Amino acid sequence: MTATSTITRIAPDISCEHCANAITGALNALNGVASVSVDVDDKRVEIEYDADSASAEQIDAALEEEGYPPLR
């Protein structure tokens, strides 16, 4: 049985749909990420993932690597 978790991150540098697409692509490339939802206006990223395959730290690192460091 998999342990599904959901986390929300605020990334102040999100400004457009290009940002949303870049974030979505980077996070979906991680093993265990089930879904990504980016709200450009609120600068909010909601990630649903399998906690047995991915970690919040990996997700945060992927956001930073893509150029959108999240507030913690």
PDB file of C-alpha atoms in Angstrom:
ATOM      1  CA  MET A   1       0.000   0.000   0.000  1.00  0.00           C
ATOM      2  CA  THR A   2       1.397   3.384  -0.969  1.00  0.00           C
ATOM      3  CA  ALA A   3       1.432   6.374   1.312  1.00  0.00           C
ATOM      4  CA  THR A   4       0.077   9.325  -0.652  1.00  0.00           C
ATOM      5  CA  SER A   5       0.951  12.770   0.653  1.00  0.00           C
ATOM      6  CA  THR A   6       0.083  16.253  -0.484  1.00  0.00           C
ATOM      7  CA  ILE A   7       2.202  19.331   0.134  1.00  0.00           C
ATOM      8  CA  THR A   8       1.747  22.950  -0.834  1.00  0.00           C
ATOM      9  CA  ARG A   9       4.613  25.311  -1.522  1.00  0.00           C
ATOM     10  CA  ILE A  10       4.646  29.057  -2.143  1.00  0.00           C
ATOM     11  CA  ALA A  11       7.159  30.068  -4.829  1.00  0.00           C
ATOM     12  CA  PRO A  12       7.253  33.891  -5.065  1.00  0.00           C
ATOM     13  CA  ASP A  13       9.035  33.868  -8.427  1.00  0.00           C
ATOM     14  CA  ILE A  14       6.083  32.303 -10.297  1.00  0.00           C
ATOM     15  CA  SER A  15       4.802  34.955 -12.689  1.00  0.00           C
ATOM     16  CA  CYS A  16       3.280  33.304 -15.768  1.00  0.00           C
ATOM     17  CA  GLU A  17       2.092  30.139 -17.484  1.00  0.00           C
ATOM     18  CA  HIS A  18       5.647  29.454 -18.691  1.00  0.00           C
ATOM     19  CA  CYS A  19       6.673  29.256 -15.019  1.00  0.00           C
ATOM     20  CA  ALA A  20       3.769  26.916 -14.294  1.00  0.00           C
ATOM     21  CA  ASN A  21       4.717  24.656 -17.214  1.00  0.00           C
ATOM     22  CA  ALA A  22       8.384  24.561 -16.169  1.00  0.00           C
ATOM     23  CA  ILE A  23       7.471  23.668 -12.592  1.00  0.00           C
ATOM     24  CA  THR A  24       4.951  21.048 -13.669  1.00  0.00           C
ATOM     25  CA  GLY A  25       7.460  19.411 -16.003  1.00  0.00           C
ATOM     26  CA  ALA A  26      10.250  19.367 -13.429  1.00  0.00           C
ATOM     27  CA  LEU A  27       8.083  17.904 -10.675  1.00  0.00           C
ATOM     28  CA  ASN A  28       6.361  15.359 -12.902  1.00  0.00           C
ATOM     29  CA  ALA A  29       9.829  14.080 -13.835  1.00  0.00           C
ATOM     30  CA  LEU A  30      10.362  12.989 -10.221  1.00  0.00           C
ATOM     31  CA  ASN A  31       9.611   9.373  -9.452  1.00  0.00           C
ATOM     32  CA  GLY A  32       6.519   9.155  -7.262  1.00  0.00           C
ATOM     33  CA  VAL A  33       4.877  12.477  -8.127  1.00  0.00           C
ATOM     34  CA  ALA A  34       1.226  11.814  -8.975  1.00  0.00           C
ATOM     35  CA  SER A  35      -0.021  15.327  -9.741  1.00  0.00           C
ATOM     36  CA  VAL A  36       1.069  18.952  -9.760  1.00  0.00           C
ATOM     37  CA  SER A  37      -1.192  21.985  -9.677  1.00  0.00           C
ATOM     38  CA  VAL A  38       0.257  25.485 -10.059  1.00  0.00           C
ATOM     39  CA  ASP A  39      -1.758  28.617  -9.248  1.00  0.00           C
ATOM     40  CA  VAL A  40       0.097  31.480 -10.932  1.00  0.00           C
ATOM     41  CA  ASP A  41      -1.910  34.237  -9.212  1.00  0.00           C
ATOM     42  CA  ASP A  42      -1.382  32.845  -5.706  1.00  0.00           C
ATOM     43  CA  LYS A  43       2.159  31.610  -6.512  1.00  0.00           C
ATOM     44  CA  ARG A  44       1.104  28.286  -4.990  1.00  0.00           C
ATOM     45  CA  VAL A  45       2.204  24.809  -6.021  1.00  0.00           C
ATOM     46  CA  GLU A  46       0.277  21.779  -4.763  1.00  0.00           C
ATOM     47  CA  ILE A  47       1.964  18.427  -5.198  1.00  0.00           C
ATOM     48  CA  GLU A  48       0.459  14.989  -4.610  1.00  0.00           C
ATOM     49  CA  TYR A  49       3.088  12.280  -4.342  1.00  0.00           C
ATOM     50  CA  ASP A  50       3.855   8.791  -3.129  1.00  0.00           C
ATOM     51  CA  ALA A  51       5.808   9.293   0.101  1.00  0.00           C
ATOM     52  CA  ASP A  52       7.463   5.892  -0.388  1.00  0.00           C
ATOM     53  CA  SER A  53       9.027   7.054  -3.678  1.00  0.00           C
ATOM     54  CA  ALA A  54       9.594  10.800  -3.250  1.00  0.00           C
ATOM     55  CA  SER A  55      10.209  13.196  -0.391  1.00  0.00           C
ATOM     56  CA  ALA A  56       9.348  16.805   0.329  1.00  0.00           C
ATOM     57  CA  GLU A  57      13.090  17.528   0.261  1.00  0.00           C
ATOM     58  CA  GLN A  58      13.374  16.140  -3.290  1.00  0.00           C
ATOM     59  CA  ILE A  59      10.407  18.227  -4.370  1.00  0.00           C
ATOM     60  CA  ASP A  60      11.880  21.377  -2.834  1.00  0.00           C
ATOM     61  CA  ALA A  61      15.235  20.645  -4.503  1.00  0.00           C
ATOM     62  CA  ALA A  62      13.545  20.226  -7.898  1.00  0.00           C
ATOM     63  CA  LEU A  63      11.755  23.564  -7.461  1.00  0.00           C
ATOM     64  CA  GLU A  64      15.020  25.263  -6.551  1.00  0.00           C
ATOM     65  CA  GLU A  65      16.872  23.647  -9.457  1.00  0.00           C
ATOM     66  CA  GLU A  66      14.196  24.905 -11.848  1.00  0.00           C
ATOM     67  CA  GLY A  67      14.659  28.443 -10.472  1.00  0.00           C
ATOM     68  CA  TYR A  68      11.620  28.681  -8.198  1.00  0.00           C
ATOM     69  CA  PRO A  69      12.864  28.295  -4.624  1.00  0.00           C
ATOM     70  CA  PRO A  70       9.892  27.721  -2.333  1.00  0.00           C
ATOM     71  CA  LEU A  71       9.264  29.500   0.932  1.00  0.00           C
ATOM     72  CA  ARG A  72       9.488  27.063   3.802  1.00  0.00           C
TER      73      ARG A  72
END
